[in-house]
Coordinates of C-alpha atoms in Angstrom, one line a residue:
M1 CA 130.2 33.8 89.0
A2 CA 129.5 36.8 86.9
V3 CA 126.1 35.4 86.1
L4 CA 125.3 34.9 89.8
V5 CA 126.4 38.5 90.7
S6 CA 124.3 39.9 87.8
T7 CA 121.3 37.9 88.9
I8 CA 121.6 39.1 92.5
I9 CA 122.0 42.8 91.3
V10 CA 118.9 42.5 89.1
Y11 CA 116.9 40.9 91.9
L12 CA 117.9 43.6 94.4
L13 CA 117.3 46.5 92.0
G14 CA 114.0 44.9 91.0
W15 CA 112.9 44.4 94.6
I16 CA 113.6 48.0 95.5
S17 CA 111.8 49.2 92.3
Q18 CA 108.8 47.1 93.1
A19 CA 108.6 48.4 96.7
I20 CA 108.7 52.0 95.4
L21 CA 106.1 51.4 92.7
N22 CA 103.8 49.6 95.0
W23 CA 103.9 52.6 97.3
L24 CA 103.4 55.1 94.4
S25 CA 100.4 53.2 93.1
G26 CA 98.5 54.1 96.2
V27 CA 99.3 57.9 96.1
Y28 CA 99.3 59.0 92.5
T29 CA 95.6 58.8 92.0
S30 CA 95.1 61.8 94.3
M31 CA 97.9 63.9 93.0
F32 CA 95.7 66.5 91.2
Y33 CA 93.8 67.6 94.3
L34 CA 96.9 67.3 96.5
A35 CA 98.6 69.8 94.2
F36 CA 95.6 72.2 94.1
A37 CA 94.2 71.7 97.7
I38 CA 96.9 70.2 99.9
E39 CA 94.7 70.8 103.0
I40 CA 92.7 67.6 102.2
A41 CA 95.8 65.7 103.4
F42 CA 95.6 67.4 106.8
R43 CA 92.2 65.9 107.6
D44 CA 93.6 62.6 108.8
I45 CA 96.6 64.2 110.4
S46 CA 95.0 66.9 112.6
T47 CA 91.4 67.4 113.5
T48 CA 92.1 70.9 114.8
F49 CA 93.4 72.5 111.6
S50 CA 90.9 74.6 109.7
I51 CA 91.8 76.3 106.5
S52 CA 88.6 78.3 106.6
G53 CA 89.4 79.5 110.1
L54 CA 92.9 80.5 109.1
Y55 CA 91.7 82.3 106.1
T56 CA 89.1 84.2 108.2
A57 CA 91.7 85.4 110.6
I58 CA 93.9 86.6 107.7
Y59 CA 90.9 88.2 106.0
I60 CA 90.1 90.2 109.1
I61 CA 93.7 91.5 109.4
A62 CA 93.7 92.3 105.7
I63 CA 90.5 94.2 105.9
I64 CA 92.1 96.4 108.6
F65 CA 95.1 97.1 106.4
L66 CA 92.8 97.7 103.4
V67 CA 90.8 100.4 105.2
F68 CA 94.0 101.9 106.6
F69 CA 95.7 102.2 103.1
F70 CA 92.4 103.3 101.5
A71 CA 92.1 106.2 104.0
K72 CA 95.8 106.9 103.7
K73 CA 95.6 107.1 99.9
L74 CA 92.6 109.5 100.0
I75 CA 94.2 111.8 102.5
E76 CA 97.7 111.9 100.9
T77 CA 96.3 112.3 97.4
Y78 CA 93.3 114.6 97.8
M79 CA 94.0 116.5 101.0
L80 CA 97.8 116.7 101.4
W81 CA 98.6 116.4 97.7
S82 CA 101.7 114.5 98.7
N83 CA 101.1 111.3 96.8
G84 CA 99.5 110.3 93.5
D85 CA 97.6 112.5 91.1
P86 CA 95.1 114.8 92.8
D87 CA 93.4 115.4 89.5
E88 CA 92.5 111.8 89.2
N89 CA 88.8 111.0 89.9
P90 CA 88.6 109.7 93.5
L91 CA 85.9 107.3 92.2
Y92 CA 88.7 105.1 90.8
V93 CA 90.2 104.7 94.3
I94 CA 86.7 103.7 95.6
I95 CA 86.3 101.2 92.8
G96 CA 89.7 99.7 93.7
F97 CA 88.6 99.4 97.3
V98 CA 85.4 97.7 96.2
K99 CA 87.3 95.3 93.9
A100 CA 89.6 94.4 96.8
M101 CA 86.7 93.7 99.1
I102 CA 85.0 91.5 96.5
V103 CA 88.2 89.5 95.9
M104 CA 88.7 89.0 99.6
I105 CA 85.2 87.8 100.2
C106 CA 84.6 85.8 97.1
F107 CA 88.1 84.3 96.5
G108 CA 87.2 80.9 98.0
F109 CA 84.4 80.5 95.5
I110 CA 86.5 81.9 92.7
Y111 CA 89.3 79.5 93.5
T112 CA 86.9 76.5 93.5
Q113 CA 85.8 77.4 90.0
F114 CA 89.4 77.9 89.0
V115 CA 90.2 74.4 90.2
N116 CA 87.1 72.9 88.5
I117 CA 88.2 74.5 85.2
F118 CA 91.7 73.0 85.3
Y119 CA 90.3 69.7 86.5
G120 CA 88.0 69.6 83.4
M121 CA 91.0 70.4 81.2
Y122 CA 93.1 67.7 82.9
S123 CA 90.3 65.1 82.7
N124 CA 89.8 65.8 79.0
L125 CA 93.5 65.5 78.2
L126 CA 93.8 62.4 80.2
M127 CA 90.8 60.8 78.5
G128 CA 92.3 61.6 75.2
M129 CA 95.7 60.1 76.1
T130 CA 94.6 57.0 78.1
G131 CA 90.9 56.5 77.3
S132 CA 90.0 57.0 80.9
I133 CA 89.8 59.8 83.4
S134 CA 91.2 57.5 86.1
P135 CA 95.0 58.0 86.6
V136 CA 97.2 55.0 85.6
A137 CA 99.0 53.4 88.6
P138 CA 102.6 52.3 88.2
E139 CA 103.1 48.5 88.2
Y140 CA 106.2 46.5 88.5
K141 CA 106.8 44.0 85.6
N142 CA 109.9 41.9 85.4
L143 CA 110.3 41.6 81.6
G144 CA 113.5 39.7 81.6
L145 CA 115.5 42.6 82.9
N146 CA 119.3 42.7 82.7
V147 CA 121.5 44.8 85.0
F148 CA 121.1 47.9 82.8
G149 CA 117.3 47.5 82.5
A150 CA 116.9 46.9 86.3
F151 CA 119.1 50.0 87.1
L152 CA 117.0 52.1 84.6
Y153 CA 113.8 50.8 86.2
L154 CA 115.0 51.9 89.6
I155 CA 116.0 55.4 88.3
I156 CA 112.5 55.8 86.8
A157 CA 110.9 54.8 90.1
I158 CA 113.1 57.3 92.0
Q159 CA 112.2 60.0 89.5
L160 CA 108.5 59.3 90.0
T161 CA 109.0 59.5 93.7
I162 CA 110.7 62.9 93.3
L163 CA 107.8 64.1 91.2
Y164 CA 105.4 63.0 93.9
F165 CA 107.2 65.3 96.4
Q166 CA 107.2 68.1 93.8
F167 CA 103.4 67.9 93.6
L168 CA 103.2 68.1 97.4
T169 CA 105.6 71.1 97.3
R170 CA 103.4 72.8 94.6
G171 CA 100.3 72.1 96.8
F172 CA 101.9 73.9 99.7
E173 CA 102.9 76.8 97.5
M174 CA 99.3 77.1 96.2
L175 CA 98.1 77.0 99.8
V176 CA 100.4 79.9 100.8
L177 CA 99.3 81.9 97.7
R178 CA 95.7 81.4 98.6
L179 CA 96.2 82.5 102.2
G180 CA 98.1 85.6 101.0
I181 CA 95.5 86.7 98.5
P182 CA 93.7 89.1 100.9
F183 CA 96.9 91.0 101.3
A184 CA 97.7 90.9 97.6
S185 CA 94.2 92.3 96.9
I186 CA 95.2 95.5 98.7
G187 CA 97.2 96.3 95.6
L188 CA 94.0 96.8 93.7
L189 CA 93.9 100.3 95.3
N190 CA 96.7 101.3 92.9
A191 CA 96.4 101.8 89.2
N192 CA 99.1 99.2 88.5
Q193 CA 97.3 96.7 90.8
G194 CA 100.4 96.3 92.9
A195 CA 101.2 92.7 93.9
F196 CA 97.8 91.4 92.8
K197 CA 98.8 91.1 89.1
G198 CA 101.8 89.0 89.9
Y199 CA 99.8 86.8 92.3
I200 CA 97.2 85.9 89.7
Q201 CA 100.0 85.1 87.2
K202 CA 101.6 82.8 89.8
F203 CA 98.3 80.9 90.2
I204 CA 98.1 80.5 86.4
N205 CA 101.7 79.4 86.1
N206 CA 101.4 76.9 88.9
A207 CA 98.2 75.4 87.5
F208 CA 99.6 74.9 84.0
T209 CA 102.8 73.4 85.5
I210 CA 100.7 70.9 87.5
I211 CA 98.7 69.9 84.5
V212 CA 101.7 69.3 82.2
Q213 CA 103.6 67.4 84.9
L214 CA 100.6 65.2 85.7
L215 CA 100.2 64.3 82.0
L216 CA 103.9 63.6 81.6
V217 CA 103.9 61.4 84.7
Q218 CA 100.9 59.5 83.3
F219 CA 102.6 59.0 80.0
S220 CA 105.8 57.9 81.7
I221 CA 103.8 55.3 83.8
L222 CA 102.1 54.0 80.6
L223 CA 105.5 53.6 79.0
L224 CA 106.9 52.0 82.1
N225 CA 104.1 49.5 82.4
G226 CA 104.5 48.6 78.8
G227 CA 108.2 47.9 79.2
H228 CA 109.5 50.9 77.3
F229 CA 112.1 51.9 79.9
V230 CA 114.1 54.3 77.8
L231 CA 111.1 56.3 76.7
A232 CA 109.6 56.2 80.2
F233 CA 112.9 57.6 81.6
T234 CA 112.9 60.4 79.0
S235 CA 109.3 61.3 79.8
S236 CA 109.9 61.3 83.6
S237 CA 113.0 63.4 83.1
I238 CA 111.1 66.0 81.1
A239 CA 108.4 66.0 83.8
L240 CA 111.1 66.9 86.4
R241 CA 112.2 69.8 84.2
T242 CA 108.7 71.1 83.5
P243 CA 108.7 74.0 86.0
Q244 CA 111.9 75.4 84.4
M245 CA 110.7 74.7 80.9
L246 CA 107.4 76.4 81.4
N247 CA 109.0 79.4 83.2
E248 CA 111.0 80.1 80.1
F249 CA 107.7 80.2 78.1
M250 CA 105.3 81.9 80.6
I251 CA 107.5 84.6 82.2
S252 CA 108.5 87.5 80.0
S253 CA 112.1 87.8 79.3
G254 CA 114.1 91.0 79.8
G255 CA 114.8 93.4 77.0
G256 CA 112.7 94.5 74.0
S257 CA 109.4 96.3 73.9
T258 CA 106.5 95.5 76.2
S259 CA 104.4 94.4 73.3
G260 CA 107.0 91.8 72.3
K261 CA 106.8 90.2 75.7
I262 CA 103.1 89.3 75.6
N263 CA 102.3 85.6 75.0
T264 CA 99.3 83.3 75.2
V265 CA 99.5 82.6 78.9
S266 CA 99.7 86.3 79.7
R267 CA 96.4 86.7 77.9
V268 CA 94.9 83.9 80.0
V269 CA 96.1 85.7 83.1
T270 CA 94.5 89.0 81.9
M271 CA 91.2 87.2 81.2
F272 CA 91.2 85.6 84.6
R273 CA 92.0 88.8 86.4
S274 CA 89.3 90.7 84.4
G275 CA 86.8 88.1 85.4
I276 CA 87.6 88.7 89.1
S277 CA 87.4 92.4 88.7
K278 CA 84.0 92.2 87.1
G279 CA 82.3 90.8 90.2
K280 CA 83.3 87.2 90.9

């Protein structure tokens, strides 16, 4: 009787796992671009949605705000002397205005290059790990599973499903950040760059998180397809924890001097931000 019950449990768990993995095998190949450009998923859903049209509308509104704050800053600083340092060269304010205009106009092109850079990084790392730039699709293989193995198989399949939705969530987050960049660019009028600095750092943080998670997912699928269930479970578990893990590394911790908070990713953020400011 116990053997029969065990066989039924293994069969049911295996059937559920197989159904999940069959579904995942058709969606994981597009995860990179869904995470960086979620709007490609809208094409088959709605023919009326236009990311460029939405960005244009936001851009026009942001231009109005930029001109308003630019005039306000000049008047308050150099005429009313009620804000800022009147001894500061007004040319710096004009340069900030030009920078903001350049970012607003050229950000679509800049973001495309940004995605291409990270796609090249991801492709090279994936090639080094798997020998191919094509993502590995999860496959169900019944390798003489017992109840524990079948249960672990199902847990891994569920974790991969959660990761799929995490990629979609990250894609929507990147879309919102891109739509908000015209307003964040207004911060370039200020010496401390306002919200723009944090915006660019958020882009970098998200991009590295996506790359690390994608590679861990691919590694987990390789282990799963090879029957190494415990290692696959460990890899997928770490993939789920990647955002928290990288936040501890990328975001400066409180306390201590400013120089002690600078790390490698912060330098990458500075380089990317400098490239934008120089005319991209």
